[in-house]
Each structure stands twice: as C-alpha cells, then as structure tokens.
GROMACS .gro file of C-alpha atoms in nm:
model
  242
    1MET     CA    1   0.000   0.000   0.000
    2ASN     CA    2   0.152   0.336  -0.096
    3SER     CA    3   0.151   0.644   0.122
    4ASP     CA    4  -0.091   0.822  -0.112
    5SER     CA    5  -0.364   0.561  -0.061
    6GLN     CA    6  -0.310   0.574   0.315
    7ARG     CA    7  -0.408   0.941   0.319
    8LYS     CA    8  -0.737   0.870   0.147
    9LEU     CA    9  -1.054   0.719   0.287
   10GLY     CA   10  -1.042   0.344   0.325
   11VAL     CA   11  -1.370   0.161   0.276
   12LEU     CA   12  -1.474  -0.185   0.389
   13MET     CA   13  -1.768  -0.358   0.223
   14VAL     CA   14  -1.927  -0.628   0.437
   15GLY     CA   15  -2.122  -0.889   0.243
   16ALA     CA   16  -2.006  -1.044  -0.087
   17GLY     CA   17  -2.353  -1.036  -0.237
   18GLU     CA   18  -2.564  -0.875  -0.504
   19TYR     CA   19  -2.568  -0.514  -0.385
   20ASN     CA   20  -2.201  -0.485  -0.300
   21VAL     CA   21  -2.041  -0.686  -0.582
   22GLY     CA   22  -2.320  -0.831  -0.801
   23TYR     CA   23  -2.266  -1.188  -0.684
   24VAL     CA   24  -2.541  -1.441  -0.614
   25GLN     CA   25  -2.522  -1.815  -0.557
   26THR     CA   26  -2.855  -1.997  -0.563
   27GLU     CA   27  -2.984  -2.350  -0.610
   28HIS     CA   28  -3.159  -2.264  -0.935
   29GLY     CA   29  -2.890  -2.037  -1.078
   30ALA     CA   30  -3.092  -1.716  -1.056
   31ALA     CA   31  -2.918  -1.425  -1.227
   32PRO     CA   32  -2.838  -1.121  -1.013
   33ASP     CA   33  -3.073  -0.827  -1.044
   34LYS     CA   34  -2.765  -0.601  -1.041
   35PRO     CA   35  -2.495  -0.792  -1.239
   36ALA     CA   36  -2.220  -0.537  -1.173
   37GLY     CA   37  -2.331  -0.468  -0.819
   38VAL     CA   38  -2.373  -0.113  -0.693
   39VAL     CA   39  -2.137  -0.038  -0.406
   40ALA     CA   40  -1.808  -0.175  -0.543
   41LEU     CA   41  -1.857  -0.005  -0.881
   42THR     CA   42  -1.919   0.327  -0.705
   43LEU     CA   43  -1.614   0.286  -0.481
   44PHE     CA   44  -1.388   0.202  -0.775
   45ASP     CA   45  -1.504   0.521  -0.946
   46LEU     CA   46  -1.448   0.723  -0.628
   47ARG     CA   47  -1.097   0.583  -0.614
   48ARG     CA   48  -1.045   0.689  -0.976
   49ARG     CA   49  -1.148   1.039  -0.868
   50GLY     CA   50  -0.894   1.035  -0.587
   51LEU     CA   51  -1.149   1.026  -0.304
   52VAL     CA   52  -1.099   0.668  -0.187
   53GLY     CA   53  -0.784   0.468  -0.126
   54ARG     CA   54  -0.794   0.113   0.006
   55ILE     CA   55  -1.105  -0.095  -0.064
   56ALA     CA   56  -1.172  -0.419   0.124
   57LEU     CA   57  -1.442  -0.686   0.112
   58ALA     CA   58  -1.543  -0.919   0.395
   59ASP     CA   59  -1.772  -1.220   0.406
   60ILE     CA   60  -1.775  -1.539   0.612
   61ASN     CA   61  -1.711  -1.755   0.303
   62GLY     CA   62  -1.377  -1.708   0.129
   63THR     CA   63  -1.438  -1.972  -0.138
   64ARG     CA   64  -1.670  -1.736  -0.324
   65MET     CA   65  -1.403  -1.465  -0.354
   66PRO     CA   66  -1.244  -1.597  -0.678
   67ALA     CA   67  -1.587  -1.588  -0.846
   68VAL     CA   68  -1.652  -1.243  -0.700
   69ARG     CA   69  -1.325  -1.107  -0.840
   70ALA     CA   70  -1.386  -1.274  -1.176
   71GLY     CA   71  -1.730  -1.113  -1.191
   72ILE     CA   72  -1.587  -0.773  -1.101
   73GLN     CA   73  -1.327  -0.809  -1.375
   74SER     CA   74  -1.576  -0.910  -1.645
   75LYS     CA   75  -1.856  -0.670  -1.549
   76ILE     CA   76  -1.647  -0.371  -1.444
   77GLY     CA   77  -1.276  -0.406  -1.519
   78ASP     CA   78  -1.322  -0.516  -1.881
   79VAL     CA   79  -1.590  -0.252  -1.942
   80TYR     CA   80  -1.429   0.052  -1.780
   81GLN     CA   81  -1.074   0.039  -1.909
   82GLY     CA   82  -0.807   0.160  -1.669
   83LEU     CA   83  -1.032   0.142  -1.362
   84ASP     CA   84  -0.850  -0.002  -1.061
   85THR     CA   85  -1.072  -0.284  -0.932
   86SER     CA   86  -0.829  -0.427  -0.678
   87LEU     CA   87  -0.957  -0.504  -0.330
   88ASP     CA   88  -0.845  -0.689  -0.018
   89CYS     CA   89  -1.064  -0.991   0.057
   90TYR     CA   90  -1.144  -1.153   0.391
   91PRO     CA   91  -1.116  -1.445   0.454
   92GLU     CA   92  -0.861  -1.619   0.229
   93ASP     CA   93  -0.992  -1.793  -0.083
   94ASN     CA   94  -0.949  -2.143   0.063
   95VAL     CA   95  -1.150  -2.073   0.381
   96GLU     CA   96  -1.504  -2.205   0.350
   97SER     CA   97  -1.630  -2.049   0.671
   98ASP     CA   98  -1.474  -1.798   0.909
   99PRO     CA   99  -1.720  -1.629   1.148
  100GLU     CA  100  -1.440  -1.394   1.256
  101ALA     CA  101  -1.355  -1.273   0.905
  102VAL     CA  102  -1.559  -0.955   0.939
  103THR     CA  103  -1.402  -0.880   1.277
  104LYS     CA  104  -1.055  -0.922   1.126
  105ALA     CA  105  -1.144  -0.699   0.833
  106ILE     CA  106  -1.275  -0.426   1.063
  107ALA     CA  107  -0.954  -0.447   1.268
  108SER     CA  108  -0.752  -0.393   0.950
  109MET     CA  109  -0.915  -0.055   0.889
  110SER     CA  110  -0.808   0.277   1.042
  111PRO     CA  111  -1.027   0.501   1.260
  112GLY     CA  112  -1.208   0.744   1.033
  113ASP     CA  113  -1.241   0.491   0.751
  114ALA     CA  114  -1.586   0.377   0.638
  115CYS     CA  115  -1.778   0.050   0.655
  116ILE     CA  116  -2.071  -0.033   0.426
  117VAL     CA  117  -2.293  -0.320   0.541
  118PHE     CA  118  -2.509  -0.520   0.298
  119THR     CA  119  -2.585  -0.844   0.482
  120PRO     CA  120  -2.898  -1.026   0.607
  121ASP     CA  121  -3.107  -0.804   0.834
  122ASN     CA  122  -3.042  -1.006   1.149
  123THR     CA  123  -2.665  -0.950   1.121
  124HIS     CA  124  -2.673  -0.570   1.092
  125PHE     CA  125  -2.652  -0.487   1.462
  126GLN     CA  126  -2.346  -0.693   1.548
  127ILE     CA  127  -2.149  -0.582   1.242
  128ALA     CA  128  -2.244  -0.215   1.269
  129MET     CA  129  -2.165  -0.205   1.641
  130ALA     CA  130  -1.821  -0.360   1.588
  131ALA     CA  131  -1.743  -0.109   1.313
  132LEU     CA  132  -1.862   0.188   1.518
  133GLN     CA  133  -1.658   0.081   1.818
  134ALA     CA  134  -1.354   0.063   1.589
  135GLY     CA  135  -1.408   0.429   1.500
  136LEU     CA  136  -1.544   0.369   1.150
  137HIS     CA  137  -1.819   0.566   0.980
  138VAL     CA  138  -2.096   0.317   0.902
  139LEU     CA  139  -2.358   0.295   0.627
  140VAL     CA  140  -2.608   0.010   0.668
  141ALA     CA  141  -2.864  -0.121   0.422
  142LYS     CA  142  -3.220  -0.071   0.537
  143PRO     CA  143  -3.352  -0.174   0.777
  144LEU     CA  144  -3.079  -0.059   1.015
  145VAL     CA  145  -3.197  -0.309   1.277
  146LYS     CA  146  -3.528  -0.467   1.374
  147THR     CA  147  -3.575  -0.334   1.728
  148LEU     CA  148  -3.582   0.013   1.879
  149ALA     CA  149  -3.342  -0.094   2.155
  150GLU     CA  150  -3.074  -0.198   1.904
  151HIS     CA  151  -3.130   0.120   1.706
  152GLN     CA  152  -3.074   0.334   2.014
  153GLN     CA  153  -2.760   0.142   2.107
  154LEU     CA  154  -2.609   0.206   1.765
  155VAL     CA  155  -2.697   0.575   1.778
  156GLN     CA  156  -2.534   0.605   2.120
  157ALA     CA  157  -2.222   0.421   1.999
  158ALA     CA  158  -2.190   0.650   1.697
  159GLY     CA  159  -2.224   0.955   1.920
  160ALA     CA  160  -1.965   0.826   2.165
  161GLN     CA  161  -1.714   0.768   1.884
  162GLY     CA  162  -1.796   1.087   1.698
  163VAL     CA  163  -1.862   0.903   1.372
  164VAL     CA  164  -2.144   0.900   1.119
  165LEU     CA  165  -2.407   0.624   1.124
  166ALA     CA  166  -2.647   0.626   0.830
  167VAL     CA  167  -2.913   0.406   0.670
  168GLU     CA  168  -2.897   0.345   0.296
  169PHE     CA  169  -3.238   0.438   0.152
  170HIS     CA  170  -3.154   0.436  -0.218
  171LYS     CA  171  -3.515   0.501  -0.321
  172ARG     CA  172  -3.459   0.862  -0.216
  173PHE     CA  173  -3.237   0.891  -0.524
  174ASP     CA  174  -3.465   0.689  -0.755
  175PRO     CA  175  -3.615   0.928  -1.015
  176MET     CA  176  -3.950   0.748  -0.994
  177TYR     CA  177  -3.974   0.809  -0.619
  178SER     CA  178  -3.828   1.161  -0.616
  179ASP     CA  179  -4.067   1.263  -0.895
  180ALA     CA  180  -4.361   1.115  -0.703
  181ALA     CA  181  -4.256   1.307  -0.392
  182CYS     CA  182  -4.248   1.636  -0.582
  183ARG     CA  183  -4.580   1.569  -0.754
  184ALA     CA  184  -4.750   1.469  -0.429
  185LYS     CA  185  -4.645   1.793  -0.258
  186ALA     CA  186  -4.778   1.994  -0.553
  187LEU     CA  187  -5.125   1.843  -0.515
  188GLY     CA  188  -5.196   2.015  -0.185
  189PRO     CA  189  -5.249   1.888   0.172
  190PHE     CA  190  -5.170   1.520   0.221
  191SER     CA  191  -5.477   1.304   0.291
  192PHE     CA  192  -5.414   0.948   0.171
  193PHE     CA  193  -5.118   0.719   0.104
  194SER     CA  194  -5.121   0.374  -0.057
  195ALA     CA  195  -4.810   0.178  -0.156
  196TYR     CA  196  -4.746  -0.142  -0.348
  197MET     CA  197  -4.418  -0.305  -0.444
  198ALA     CA  198  -4.356  -0.605  -0.669
  199GLN     CA  199  -4.028  -0.782  -0.736
  200PRO     CA  200  -3.915  -1.056  -0.976
  201LYS     CA  201  -3.993  -1.403  -0.843
  202HIS     CA  202  -3.633  -1.517  -0.892
  203GLN     CA  203  -3.524  -1.274  -0.620
  204LEU     CA  204  -3.706  -1.491  -0.368
  205ASP     CA  205  -3.449  -1.759  -0.452
  206THR     CA  206  -3.164  -1.511  -0.407
  207PHE     CA  207  -3.267  -1.409  -0.055
  208LYS     CA  208  -3.450  -1.718   0.067
  209ARG     CA  209  -3.175  -1.822   0.312
  210TRP     CA  210  -3.283  -1.543   0.545
  211ALA     CA  211  -3.580  -1.353   0.399
  212GLY     CA  212  -3.896  -1.478   0.566
  213ILE     CA  213  -3.688  -1.653   0.834
  214ALA     CA  214  -3.456  -1.404   1.004
  215SER     CA  215  -3.652  -1.109   0.865
  216ASP     CA  216  -3.955  -1.047   0.646
  217ILE     CA  217  -4.085  -0.818   0.375
  218SER     CA  218  -4.217  -0.565   0.628
  219PHE     CA  219  -3.856  -0.487   0.719
  220TYR     CA  220  -3.649  -0.517   0.403
  221LEU     CA  221  -3.901  -0.381   0.151
  222ASN     CA  222  -4.179  -0.202   0.336
  223SER     CA  223  -3.919   0.016   0.507
  224HIS     CA  224  -3.890   0.194   0.171
  225HIS     CA  225  -4.258   0.283   0.184
  226ILE     CA  226  -4.245   0.402   0.543
  227ASP     CA  227  -3.953   0.627   0.452
  228ILE     CA  228  -4.111   0.762   0.134
  229HIS     CA  229  -4.430   0.835   0.330
  230SER     CA  230  -4.237   1.037   0.589
  231TRP     CA  231  -4.045   1.210   0.309
  232MET     CA  232  -4.360   1.311   0.121
  233VAL     CA  233  -4.556   1.421   0.426
  234GLY     CA  234  -4.262   1.594   0.588
  235ARG     CA  235  -4.359   1.466   0.930
  236LYS     CA  236  -4.343   1.149   1.139
  237ALA     CA  237  -4.665   0.951   1.166
  238VAL     CA  238  -4.827   0.878   1.502
  239PRO     CA  239  -4.955   0.517   1.506
  240VAL     CA  240  -5.324   0.477   1.586
  241SER     CA  241  -5.310   0.098   1.567
  242VAL     CA  242  -5.055  -0.155   1.451
   0.00000   0.00000   0.00000
C-alpha cells in the first residue's frame, strides 16, 4: 500500500452479495438483479477520482471470492478500461467459513475509515456495532436493525465515537420516487397514502436463506414505503393501531 492511498478514505464492504459486488449463488442459478453490483462499482469510481484509497471486502465464506473477483473483472474491469478494481478480501480464498472474518477486516481498517454493510437483516446490529466501536463511519442497508433498543444502542455508539451512522435508503435517489414526492407535494395537503411493491420471483431464490426466516418483507421492503411516506408528508406519523 503506498503512502498516497493511506491518506485517502479506506472503505470496507461487508457482504459479498448482489448489492455490493453483483454476486449471487442460488440453487436454481438465478441471475443477479444487479450484475455489476452497486457499491463496489461506485467505490472504484471514487478511487479513480482520488477520493478513496484502500477498498476491502469481507464475508464469512472465502471460497466465493475468486468468483466475485472474476465477476468484477468481467462486469467492471473489462468494461471501464483503466479502472483499478483491486480489493483486499477476507477471509482467504481457501477458507469455507470464518465467522471472525468480518471482525478481522474491521480491525484492518483505520479510525475514520468507512464501513458499508449489505448483509442479512439479522446481522446488521453486530457488524455495525463492531465497526462503530472501531471508530469507522458506518452505512447500513435498510432496515438498520429490527428493534428500537438496538437502534438506540447504535446511535449512542456512533455519538460516543464521533462518527457517522447512516441508513442506505436508495429510493430517495430513484427518479421514480423523487418525482412522485415532488408531484404529491404539488397536489396540496396530504390526505391518503397507498403503496405497493412487486419484485421478480427469482429474487425470492436469491434471498430465501434469510428472507422470511430471520426477517420479512415488512422490514427489508416495506421500510422503503415508510420512509417515502415520511419524506412526502414531511412529518413522522403517530400510530393509531398496529
């Protein structure tokens, strides 16, 4: 690692899956909804712009890393010529399972670096807390956690460390949603809200190891609608019944 990269923001991605790196491994061979991923591609571009230095990736399964790197090369490296797609992977390629890989990856980062978490909902709290306590800024895929108590603990930890803790609500940047928000406000006082979301059936295969078991659609999809409702109305709702 050269001294120049050390002066720039280091970023750790946790979760070698579809959103970070465009990788899925399913029984029926379902294709990823985002073949090039989202996070890694963005980080590589930020590094090209001189805003990011070291990029790392952590997962519990190292045997998928060769396929991950091959996918990154074919979908990103071969398409965007000259783009540096190198990254440090945890654990090693020959390690089938290492529950401590994420902990080791976090320890390899420097205070003030960033950690981006795209993992099953039930793992968010432990990973985010470890990263915060290490002095890293943390961005977590929605939902942040599933309980108010865990949410408050993370907020307190971020405050104690003086770092940023944020939830990734990408629908805020989706033209369809941002346009709807502007149009809704132009209609006048808010009186009614109805939301519906559909997704390709093959995605159920992609996320079936944890979706509906460790979490459910009310957390990982409906959270978008709760957020867009608050965004459009400009206020927080007071529950009448749940």
